[in-house]
């Protein structure tokens, strides 16, 4: 899978800093675009792997690579960790990668080597950090600003792609369950909501699909659904395929499936009735 860079804004203020965010297209940013593959790394503490970066923009772009810690909340979103616990600190310390800064001409791929070195005596379990690929804007000539009253802002658009790096030590396992399946509306469009729970000593990651007898395709599906080890339950919302909106009533089957080296595995399955 490929991850495409997303835009954030890092404000540069005269006397203080205020976090801002703004949606913009890569073309508007003018610092290129980045593809990353794969979008999720699993290491066993012994063998490493490679991440491929590719600048699909029209100009040369430079990216800095750093490790970040993020924690999943019950709604499935991730928050930046400012005070890491022991497990998070261990994850950050064991991730090894190089290079840490790359300059990419257009359409020229570059590999990042990554490995994990677990310290002796570290307990078995799953450890996770996130690798951030952030664009470094081109340096611009400094010009004397025109006199202005009050506080002035200069916004510099910066691209960043973040992928999880998971280290699994020992023989780990996980199970999952689905509950409270219900149809509702979100933003004026029909959706199916459900509670997804996890048990065990590793995270889960997969696809949630809702199928109905007589319809070949899922009436609702969402991929990339993770339950990380810091939570045991999260709420998941799936948009109903507009083609099947009228049929999204009555009995359905809901599955949570995970891709493994030997094929797709069903982690959880349940029957529900949509009203």
Coordinates of C-alpha atoms in Angstrom, one line a residue:
X1 CA 0.0 0.0 0.0
X2 CA 1.0 3.6 -0.5
X3 CA 0.6 6.5 1.8
X4 CA 0.2 10.0 0.3
X5 CA 1.5 13.0 2.2
X6 CA -1.0 15.2 4.1
X7 CA -0.7 19.0 4.6
X8 CA -0.2 20.7 7.9
X9 CA 0.7 24.3 8.7
X10 CA 3.5 25.3 11.0
X11 CA 3.1 29.0 11.9
X12 CA 6.1 31.3 12.5
X13 CA 5.1 34.1 14.8
X14 CA 6.9 37.2 15.9
X15 CA 6.6 36.7 19.6
X16 CA 4.7 33.4 20.3
X17 CA 3.6 30.2 18.7
X18 CA 0.1 29.1 18.1
X19 CA -0.8 25.7 16.5
X20 CA -2.8 25.9 13.3
X21 CA -4.2 23.5 10.7
X22 CA -5.4 24.0 7.2
X23 CA -6.5 21.7 4.4
X24 CA -4.8 22.3 1.1
X25 CA -3.9 20.3 -1.9
X26 CA -0.3 19.2 -2.6
X27 CA -0.2 21.4 -5.7
X28 CA -1.1 24.4 -3.6
X29 CA 1.8 23.7 -1.2
X30 CA 4.5 23.8 -3.8
X31 CA 7.0 21.5 -1.9
X32 CA 6.3 18.3 -3.8
X33 CA 4.4 15.2 -2.9
X34 CA 5.5 12.0 -1.2
X35 CA 4.5 8.4 -1.5
X36 CA 5.6 5.9 1.2
X37 CA 5.4 2.1 0.9
X38 CA 4.6 0.1 2.9
X39 CA 2.3 2.1 5.1
X40 CA 2.7 -0.2 8.1
X41 CA 5.8 -2.0 9.4
X42 CA 5.9 -5.1 11.7
X43 CA 9.3 -6.1 13.1
X44 CA 10.2 -9.1 15.2
X45 CA 13.4 -7.6 16.8
X46 CA 15.7 -9.7 14.6
X47 CA 15.3 -8.9 10.9
X48 CA 14.8 -5.4 9.5
X49 CA 13.1 -4.2 6.4
X50 CA 13.0 -1.2 4.0
X51 CA 10.6 1.6 3.4
X52 CA 10.5 3.1 -0.1
X53 CA 10.0 6.9 -0.5
X54 CA 9.1 8.4 -3.9
X55 CA 8.7 12.1 -4.6
X56 CA 5.9 12.4 -7.2
X57 CA 6.1 16.2 -7.4
X58 CA 7.7 18.3 -10.1
X59 CA 10.5 19.7 -7.9
X60 CA 13.3 18.3 -5.8
X61 CA 12.2 17.9 -2.2
X62 CA 14.0 17.2 1.1
X63 CA 12.4 15.2 3.9
X64 CA 13.5 14.7 7.5
X65 CA 12.7 11.3 9.2
X66 CA 11.9 11.2 12.9
X67 CA 10.3 8.8 15.4
X68 CA 7.1 10.0 17.2
X69 CA 4.9 8.4 19.8
X70 CA 1.2 8.4 19.3
X71 CA -1.6 7.0 21.5
X72 CA -5.0 5.7 20.2
X73 CA -8.1 7.1 21.8
X74 CA -11.5 5.2 22.1
X75 CA -12.8 7.0 19.0
X76 CA -9.9 5.6 16.9
X77 CA -8.0 8.9 16.5
X78 CA -4.3 9.2 17.5
X79 CA -2.9 11.8 19.9
X80 CA 0.7 12.8 20.3
X81 CA 2.4 11.5 23.4
X82 CA 4.1 14.1 25.5
X83 CA 4.7 12.0 28.6
X84 CA 5.6 8.5 27.4
X85 CA 5.0 5.5 29.7
X86 CA 7.7 2.8 30.1
X87 CA 6.4 0.7 27.1
X88 CA 6.3 3.7 24.8
X89 CA 9.8 4.9 25.8
X90 CA 11.1 1.4 25.1
X91 CA 9.6 1.4 21.7
X92 CA 11.1 4.8 20.8
X93 CA 14.5 3.7 22.0
X94 CA 14.7 0.4 20.0
X95 CA 13.8 1.8 16.6
X96 CA 16.9 2.1 14.4
X97 CA 16.8 3.7 10.9
X98 CA 18.9 5.4 8.3
X99 CA 19.2 7.8 6.6
X100 CA 17.4 10.4 8.7
X101 CA 17.3 13.0 6.0
X102 CA 16.7 12.4 2.3
X103 CA 16.7 14.7 -0.8
X104 CA 14.5 13.3 -3.6
X105 CA 14.5 14.4 -7.2
X106 CA 11.1 13.9 -8.9
X107 CA 10.2 10.2 -9.4
X108 CA 13.4 9.0 -7.9
X109 CA 12.8 6.4 -5.2
X110 CA 14.9 6.2 -2.0
X111 CA 14.9 3.4 0.6
X112 CA 15.0 3.9 4.4
X113 CA 16.5 0.9 6.3
X114 CA 14.7 0.2 9.5
X115 CA 15.3 -2.3 12.3
X116 CA 14.5 -2.8 16.0
X117 CA 17.1 -3.7 18.6
X118 CA 15.4 -4.9 21.8
X119 CA 17.5 -4.5 25.0
X120 CA 18.4 -7.6 26.9
X121 CA 15.7 -8.5 29.4
X122 CA 12.9 -6.6 27.8
X123 CA 9.6 -8.3 28.4
X124 CA 7.7 -10.0 25.5
X125 CA 4.9 -7.9 24.1
X126 CA 4.0 -5.4 21.4
X127 CA 5.9 -2.1 21.2
X128 CA 4.9 0.7 18.8
X129 CA 6.3 4.0 17.6
X130 CA 5.4 6.0 14.5
X131 CA 7.8 7.1 11.8
X132 CA 7.3 10.7 10.5
X133 CA 8.5 11.8 7.1
X134 CA 8.3 15.6 7.1
X135 CA 9.1 17.9 4.2
X136 CA 11.7 20.6 4.8
X137 CA 10.7 23.8 2.9
X138 CA 13.2 25.4 0.6
X139 CA 15.2 28.3 2.2
X140 CA 14.0 31.6 0.9
X141 CA 15.9 34.9 0.8
X142 CA 15.3 37.1 3.8
X143 CA 13.7 40.4 2.9
X144 CA 12.9 43.3 5.2
X145 CA 9.2 43.2 6.1
X146 CA 7.1 46.3 5.6
X147 CA 6.2 48.0 8.9
X148 CA 3.0 46.7 10.3
X149 CA 1.0 47.2 13.5
X150 CA 0.1 44.3 15.8
X151 CA 1.1 40.7 15.5
X152 CA 2.1 39.3 12.1
X153 CA 2.0 35.6 10.9
X154 CA 3.8 33.8 8.2
X155 CA 2.5 30.4 7.4
X156 CA 4.8 27.8 5.9
X157 CA 3.0 24.7 4.4
X158 CA 4.7 21.5 5.4
X159 CA 4.0 18.0 4.2
X160 CA 4.1 15.0 6.6
X161 CA 3.4 11.2 6.3
X162 CA 3.3 9.1 9.4
X163 CA 3.3 5.3 9.5
X164 CA 3.2 2.9 12.5
X165 CA 6.3 0.8 13.3
X166 CA 5.2 -2.2 15.4
X167 CA 7.7 -4.5 17.2
X168 CA 6.4 -7.9 18.3
X169 CA 8.5 -9.9 20.8
X170 CA 7.4 -13.4 21.7
X171 CA 4.4 -15.5 20.8
X172 CA 1.6 -12.9 20.8
X173 CA -2.1 -13.4 20.0
X174 CA -5.3 -11.4 19.9
X175 CA -9.1 -11.9 19.6
X176 CA -11.8 -9.4 18.6
X177 CA -15.6 -9.0 19.0
X178 CA -18.3 -6.9 17.4
X179 CA -21.3 -5.4 19.3
X180 CA -24.0 -2.7 19.2
X181 CA -24.4 -2.7 15.4
X182 CA -26.8 0.1 14.4
X183 CA -27.8 2.1 11.4
X184 CA -27.8 5.9 11.8
X185 CA -27.1 9.1 9.8
X186 CA -23.9 11.2 9.7
X187 CA -23.6 14.3 7.7
X188 CA -27.0 13.6 6.1
X189 CA -25.8 10.2 4.8
X190 CA -26.6 6.7 6.1
X191 CA -23.9 4.9 8.1
X192 CA -23.5 1.8 10.2
X193 CA -21.9 2.1 13.6
X194 CA -20.5 -0.6 15.8
X195 CA -18.3 -1.3 18.8
X196 CA -15.1 -3.2 18.0
X197 CA -13.3 -4.8 21.0
X198 CA -10.0 -6.5 21.4
X199 CA -8.4 -8.9 23.9
X200 CA -4.9 -10.3 24.0
X201 CA -1.3 -9.0 24.0
X202 CA -1.1 -7.6 20.4
X203 CA -3.0 -5.1 18.3
X204 CA -5.3 -6.0 15.5
X205 CA -5.6 -4.4 12.0
X206 CA -7.9 -5.1 9.3
X207 CA -11.1 -4.5 7.4
X208 CA -14.7 -4.2 8.7
X209 CA -17.3 -5.3 6.2
X210 CA -21.1 -5.6 6.3
X211 CA -22.7 -8.1 3.9
X212 CA -26.3 -8.9 3.1
X213 CA -27.8 -12.1 1.6
X214 CA -28.5 -11.7 -2.1
X215 CA -26.0 -8.9 -2.6
X216 CA -22.6 -9.9 -3.9
X217 CA -20.6 -6.9 -2.6
X218 CA -20.5 -5.5 0.9
X219 CA -23.1 -2.8 1.5
X220 CA -20.6 -1.1 3.8
X221 CA -16.8 -1.6 4.2
X222 CA -13.9 0.2 5.8
X223 CA -10.2 -0.8 5.7
X224 CA -7.3 0.1 7.8
X225 CA -9.1 -0.4 11.1
X226 CA -6.7 -0.8 14.0
X227 CA -7.1 -1.5 17.7
X228 CA -3.8 -0.8 19.3
X229 CA -2.8 -2.3 22.7
X230 CA -3.5 0.8 24.7
X231 CA -7.3 0.4 24.1
X232 CA -9.6 -2.6 24.3
X233 CA -12.6 -1.0 22.5
X234 CA -13.3 1.6 19.9
X235 CA -16.3 2.9 18.0
X236 CA -16.2 2.3 14.2
X237 CA -18.5 4.0 11.6
X238 CA -18.9 2.7 8.1
X239 CA -20.5 4.7 5.3
X240 CA -23.2 2.7 3.5
X241 CA -22.5 2.3 -0.2
X242 CA -25.0 4.6 -2.0
X243 CA -25.8 1.8 -4.5
X244 CA -27.2 -0.3 -1.6
X245 CA -28.8 2.4 0.6
X246 CA -32.3 1.1 -0.1
X247 CA -31.3 -2.5 0.8
X248 CA -29.5 -1.5 4.0
X249 CA -32.3 -2.9 6.3
X250 CA -33.0 -6.2 7.9
X251 CA -30.5 -9.0 8.7
X252 CA -26.8 -8.5 7.9
X253 CA -23.5 -10.1 8.7
X254 CA -20.7 -7.9 10.1
X255 CA -17.1 -9.2 9.9
X256 CA -13.7 -7.9 11.0
X257 CA -11.0 -9.6 8.9
X258 CA -7.2 -9.4 9.0
X259 CA -4.7 -10.1 6.3
X260 CA -1.9 -12.5 7.3
X261 CA 1.0 -14.1 5.4
X262 CA -1.2 -17.2 4.8
X263 CA -4.4 -15.3 3.8
X264 CA -7.4 -13.5 5.2
X265 CA -8.4 -14.4 8.8
X266 CA -11.7 -13.6 10.4
X267 CA -11.1 -12.0 13.8
X268 CA -14.7 -11.4 14.6
X269 CA -18.2 -12.0 13.1
X270 CA -21.7 -11.3 14.2
X271 CA -25.3 -11.1 12.9
X272 CA -27.4 -8.0 13.3
X273 CA -30.6 -6.5 12.1
X274 CA -30.6 -2.9 10.6
X275 CA -33.6 -0.8 11.2

